Amino acid sequence: MCFFTSSVYANQPQLTQFIAGKIQAAQALQQQERYTDAIELLTELTPRQAYDQAFVQRVLGIFHWQQENTDQAVKYLSLAVESKLLPTEQAWITQRMVADILLSQQKYQQALPHYYVLVNTAASSDKESHKAVTKRKKKASNIKTKEFTELWLRIAQTHYQLHEWEKVLSAVGSYEDLNTQGDQVQALNLQLTAQSQLQRWPAAIDTLDRIIAVEPDKLLWWQQLAGLQLRTSQPQAALTTLILAQRQGFALSVQERRTLAQLYAQQGIPEQAARELNLLVKDITDNDKRQKMLVEQAQYWQMAKEWNKAISTWRDVVNLSTDDTAEFRWPLAQLLLQQGRYKAALAELNHPQIKLDRSKKKQAEIELAKVRAYYKLAQFDRAITHAKLAQHIAPSASAKGWIKYLQQVRLINS
């Protein structure tokens, strides 16, 4: 590494011949990887000229950095910068070293002031080495825009580590003002995290849209977008996101597939919801989980008016039940009755478990369902018996009406 040449600093303070010779000797030792000797050589120097001292401190800092003596590196590099005697661009680069070393050591609070000085400093050929920048986009002629852009990203990352979310957003904004071809996803990810921490959900959704436009082949972004759309009560948008994710070739998780089915149902597409669950049920071995999913599927088939598929699915639910099947037999019986399958309906309605843990009102409803089934089968005596039982359990106009009507029917058919 070459630290100085006569031409580069023609208009800058010059090293004395003695110090220049010592630095060249130290550089030669450094090139031979004799860092300890090089550091010892420079440490023993006691330069009389302030510029000589600042330059020696800078070189010592670099040697310590190369040896991973970070505390010593920061000490000497900081002294060199604080002298304000280094050429402006060299001072800027030296302070960048200090900032980067502190950041690498996770000393975020200490690194930040250095980064802010760097982005607010204009390097010029003027004698003033530090100049406040009054506008965000203004930059020094000797420092490339790319370097300023990278610094704002470093600042955003540092505030991120400190959980300073507002400052993360501000730094990302500065980064994007300057960024033309840098790492867009990294900055947007920082912005997304800050917006999420601040619960700025609509802004986070906009950020995720931008991330997906740049990096559509990462499932995480699609998952987060769908999650935020659900959080902000945008089920149609969430449904579209999950469908697009599938079309991208991503394999959604079981929970995401269930969510997709629920969204289909909410958007008035219950048949597709049921089909979506049908693909999942086959792979579930846990009986409880399988049963819960089958219940959802049966309900979706009913919503789609696919009665036979609903009946078949409710039967699967009942067959999976090892204990109480009451809550599942009742919807199955109702569907069978609706479809004119009266004997099958009665088989469910007369099952001992269907009355378990039922209120009187519900027990009366079961008896009235039997009344209808027996009536359709022209078994009027049985029908009237169950109508009277329903009236006894929980008196109602419906039970009373059936009793009166069935008595007339029985009279006519006697």
JSON list of N, CA, C and O in Angstrom, two decimals, residues 190-212:
[
{"chain": "A", "resi": 190, "resn": "LEU", "atom": "N", "xyz": [-34.60, -2.82, 4.83]},
{"chain": "A", "resi": 190, "resn": "LEU", "atom": "CA", "xyz": [-34.45, -2.00, 6.04]},
{"chain": "A", "resi": 190, "resn": "LEU", "atom": "C", "xyz": [-35.68, -1.12, 6.22]},
{"chain": "A", "resi": 190, "resn": "LEU", "atom": "O", "xyz": [-36.22, -0.97, 7.33]},
{"chain": "A", "resi": 191, "resn": "GLN", "atom": "N", "xyz": [-36.13, -0.55, 5.11]},
{"chain": "A", "resi": 191, "resn": "GLN", "atom": "CA", "xyz": [-37.31, 0.32, 5.16]},
{"chain": "A", "resi": 191, "resn": "GLN", "atom": "C", "xyz": [-38.55, -0.46, 5.58]},
{"chain": "A", "resi": 191, "resn": "GLN", "atom": "O", "xyz": [-39.35, 0.00, 6.40]},
{"chain": "A", "resi": 192, "resn": "LEU", "atom": "N", "xyz": [-38.68, -1.67, 5.04]},
{"chain": "A", "resi": 192, "resn": "LEU", "atom": "CA", "xyz": [-39.83, -2.52, 5.37]},
{"chain": "A", "resi": 192, "resn": "LEU", "atom": "C", "xyz": [-39.86, -2.84, 6.87]},
{"chain": "A", "resi": 192, "resn": "LEU", "atom": "O", "xyz": [-40.91, -2.77, 7.51]},
{"chain": "A", "resi": 193, "resn": "THR", "atom": "N", "xyz": [-38.72, -3.20, 7.42]},
{"chain": "A", "resi": 193, "resn": "THR", "atom": "CA", "xyz": [-38.65, -3.53, 8.84]},
{"chain": "A", "resi": 193, "resn": "THR", "atom": "C", "xyz": [-39.03, -2.33, 9.69]},
{"chain": "A", "resi": 193, "resn": "THR", "atom": "O", "xyz": [-39.80, -2.45, 10.65]},
{"chain": "A", "resi": 194, "resn": "ALA", "atom": "N", "xyz": [-38.51, -1.15, 9.32]},
{"chain": "A", "resi": 194, "resn": "ALA", "atom": "CA", "xyz": [-38.82, 0.06, 10.08]},
{"chain": "A", "resi": 194, "resn": "ALA", "atom": "C", "xyz": [-40.31, 0.38, 10.00]},
{"chain": "A", "resi": 194, "resn": "ALA", "atom": "O", "xyz": [-40.94, 0.71, 11.02]},
{"chain": "A", "resi": 195, "resn": "GLN", "atom": "N", "xyz": [-40.87, 0.28, 8.83]},
{"chain": "A", "resi": 195, "resn": "GLN", "atom": "CA", "xyz": [-42.31, 0.56, 8.66]},
{"chain": "A", "resi": 195, "resn": "GLN", "atom": "C", "xyz": [-43.15, -0.43, 9.45]},
{"chain": "A", "resi": 195, "resn": "GLN", "atom": "O", "xyz": [-44.17, -0.05, 10.05]},
{"chain": "A", "resi": 196, "resn": "SER", "atom": "N", "xyz": [-42.73, -1.68, 9.46]},
{"chain": "A", "resi": 196, "resn": "SER", "atom": "CA", "xyz": [-43.47, -2.70, 10.22]},
{"chain": "A", "resi": 196, "resn": "SER", "atom": "C", "xyz": [-43.38, -2.44, 11.72]},
{"chain": "A", "resi": 196, "resn": "SER", "atom": "O", "xyz": [-44.37, -2.56, 12.44]},
{"chain": "A", "resi": 197, "resn": "GLN", "atom": "N", "xyz": [-42.19, -2.07, 12.18]},
{"chain": "A", "resi": 197, "resn": "GLN", "atom": "CA", "xyz": [-42.02, -1.77, 13.60]},
{"chain": "A", "resi": 197, "resn": "GLN", "atom": "C", "xyz": [-42.85, -0.57, 14.02]},
{"chain": "A", "resi": 197, "resn": "GLN", "atom": "O", "xyz": [-43.36, -0.49, 15.14]},
{"chain": "A", "resi": 198, "resn": "LEU", "atom": "N", "xyz": [-43.02, 0.37, 13.10]},
{"chain": "A", "resi": 198, "resn": "LEU", "atom": "CA", "xyz": [-43.82, 1.57, 13.37]},
{"chain": "A", "resi": 198, "resn": "LEU", "atom": "C", "xyz": [-45.29, 1.35, 13.03]},
{"chain": "A", "resi": 198, "resn": "LEU", "atom": "O", "xyz": [-46.10, 2.28, 13.14]},
{"chain": "A", "resi": 199, "resn": "GLN", "atom": "N", "xyz": [-45.61, 0.12, 12.58]},
{"chain": "A", "resi": 199, "resn": "GLN", "atom": "CA", "xyz": [-46.98, -0.26, 12.22]},
{"chain": "A", "resi": 199, "resn": "GLN", "atom": "C", "xyz": [-47.56, 0.63, 11.13]},
{"chain": "A", "resi": 199, "resn": "GLN", "atom": "O", "xyz": [-48.76, 0.96, 11.13]},
{"chain": "A", "resi": 200, "resn": "ARG", "atom": "N", "xyz": [-46.74, 0.98, 10.18]},
{"chain": "A", "resi": 200, "resn": "ARG", "atom": "CA", "xyz": [-47.20, 1.76, 9.03]},
{"chain": "A", "resi": 200, "resn": "ARG", "atom": "C", "xyz": [-47.49, 0.77, 7.89]},
{"chain": "A", "resi": 200, "resn": "ARG", "atom": "O", "xyz": [-46.71, 0.62, 6.94]},
{"chain": "A", "resi": 201, "resn": "TRP", "atom": "N", "xyz": [-48.60, 0.06, 8.05]},
{"chain": "A", "resi": 201, "resn": "TRP", "atom": "CA", "xyz": [-48.89, -1.07, 7.18]},
{"chain": "A", "resi": 201, "resn": "TRP", "atom": "C", "xyz": [-49.07, -0.68, 5.71]},
{"chain": "A", "resi": 201, "resn": "TRP", "atom": "O", "xyz": [-48.52, -1.37, 4.84]},
{"chain": "A", "resi": 202, "resn": "PRO", "atom": "N", "xyz": [-49.84, 0.35, 5.37]},
{"chain": "A", "resi": 202, "resn": "PRO", "atom": "CA", "xyz": [-49.97, 0.69, 3.94]},
{"chain": "A", "resi": 202, "resn": "PRO", "atom": "C", "xyz": [-48.62, 1.01, 3.29]},
{"chain": "A", "resi": 202, "resn": "PRO", "atom": "O", "xyz": [-48.36, 0.59, 2.16]},
{"chain": "A", "resi": 203, "resn": "ALA", "atom": "N", "xyz": [-47.77, 1.74, 4.02]},
{"chain": "A", "resi": 203, "resn": "ALA", "atom": "CA", "xyz": [-46.44, 2.05, 3.49]},
{"chain": "A", "resi": 203, "resn": "ALA", "atom": "C", "xyz": [-45.62, 0.77, 3.33]},
{"chain": "A", "resi": 203, "resn": "ALA", "atom": "O", "xyz": [-44.88, 0.60, 2.34]},
{"chain": "A", "resi": 204, "resn": "ALA", "atom": "N", "xyz": [-45.74, -0.15, 4.29]},
{"chain": "A", "resi": 204, "resn": "ALA", "atom": "CA", "xyz": [-45.01, -1.43, 4.21]},
{"chain": "A", "resi": 204, "resn": "ALA", "atom": "C", "xyz": [-45.47, -2.24, 3.00]},
{"chain": "A", "resi": 204, "resn": "ALA", "atom": "O", "xyz": [-44.67, -2.90, 2.34]},
{"chain": "A", "resi": 205, "resn": "ILE", "atom": "N", "xyz": [-46.76, -2.19, 2.72]},
{"chain": "A", "resi": 205, "resn": "ILE", "atom": "CA", "xyz": [-47.29, -2.90, 1.54]},
{"chain": "A", "resi": 205, "resn": "ILE", "atom": "C", "xyz": [-46.69, -2.32, 0.26]},
{"chain": "A", "resi": 205, "resn": "ILE", "atom": "O", "xyz": [-46.28, -3.07, -0.64]},
{"chain": "A", "resi": 206, "resn": "ASP", "atom": "N", "xyz": [-46.61, -1.00, 0.18]},
{"chain": "A", "resi": 206, "resn": "ASP", "atom": "CA", "xyz": [-46.00, -0.36, -0.99]},
{"chain": "A", "resi": 206, "resn": "ASP", "atom": "C", "xyz": [-44.54, -0.78, -1.14]},
{"chain": "A", "resi": 206, "resn": "ASP", "atom": "O", "xyz": [-44.06, -1.05, -2.26]},
{"chain": "A", "resi": 207, "resn": "THR", "atom": "N", "xyz": [-43.84, -0.87, -0.02]},
{"chain": "A", "resi": 207, "resn": "THR", "atom": "CA", "xyz": [-42.43, -1.28, -0.05]},
{"chain": "A", "resi": 207, "resn": "THR", "atom": "C", "xyz": [-42.31, -2.72, -0.53]},
{"chain": "A", "resi": 207, "resn": "THR", "atom": "O", "xyz": [-41.43, -3.05, -1.35]},
{"chain": "A", "resi": 208, "resn": "LEU", "atom": "N", "xyz": [-43.18, -3.59, -0.05]},
{"chain": "A", "resi": 208, "resn": "LEU", "atom": "CA", "xyz": [-43.13, -5.00, -0.48]},
{"chain": "A", "resi": 208, "resn": "LEU", "atom": "C", "xyz": [-43.43, -5.13, -1.97]},
{"chain": "A", "resi": 208, "resn": "LEU", "atom": "O", "xyz": [-42.83, -5.95, -2.66]},
{"chain": "A", "resi": 209, "resn": "ASP", "atom": "N", "xyz": [-44.34, -4.32, -2.47]},
{"chain": "A", "resi": 209, "resn": "ASP", "atom": "CA", "xyz": [-44.61, -4.32, -3.92]},
{"chain": "A", "resi": 209, "resn": "ASP", "atom": "C", "xyz": [-43.35, -3.99, -4.70]},
{"chain": "A", "resi": 209, "resn": "ASP", "atom": "O", "xyz": [-43.05, -4.60, -5.73]},
{"chain": "A", "resi": 210, "resn": "ARG", "atom": "N", "xyz": [-42.60, -3.03, -4.20]},
{"chain": "A", "resi": 210, "resn": "ARG", "atom": "CA", "xyz": [-41.35, -2.64, -4.86]},
{"chain": "A", "resi": 210, "resn": "ARG", "atom": "C", "xyz": [-40.30, -3.74, -4.77]},
{"chain": "A", "resi": 210, "resn": "ARG", "atom": "O", "xyz": [-39.57, -4.00, -5.74]},
{"chain": "A", "resi": 211, "resn": "ILE", "atom": "N", "xyz": [-40.23, -4.39, -3.60]},
{"chain": "A", "resi": 211, "resn": "ILE", "atom": "CA", "xyz": [-39.24, -5.47, -3.42]},
{"chain": "A", "resi": 211, "resn": "ILE", "atom": "C", "xyz": [-39.56, -6.62, -4.37]},
{"chain": "A", "resi": 211, "resn": "ILE", "atom": "O", "xyz": [-38.66, -7.17, -5.02]},
{"chain": "A", "resi": 212, "resn": "ILE", "atom": "N", "xyz": [-40.84, -6.99, -4.45]},
{"chain": "A", "resi": 212, "resn": "ILE", "atom": "CA", "xyz": [-41.23, -8.12, -5.31]},
{"chain": "A", "resi": 212, "resn": "ILE", "atom": "C", "xyz": [-40.95, -7.81, -6.77]},
{"chain": "A", "resi": 212, "resn": "ILE", "atom": "O", "xyz": [-40.57, -8.70, -7.54]}
]
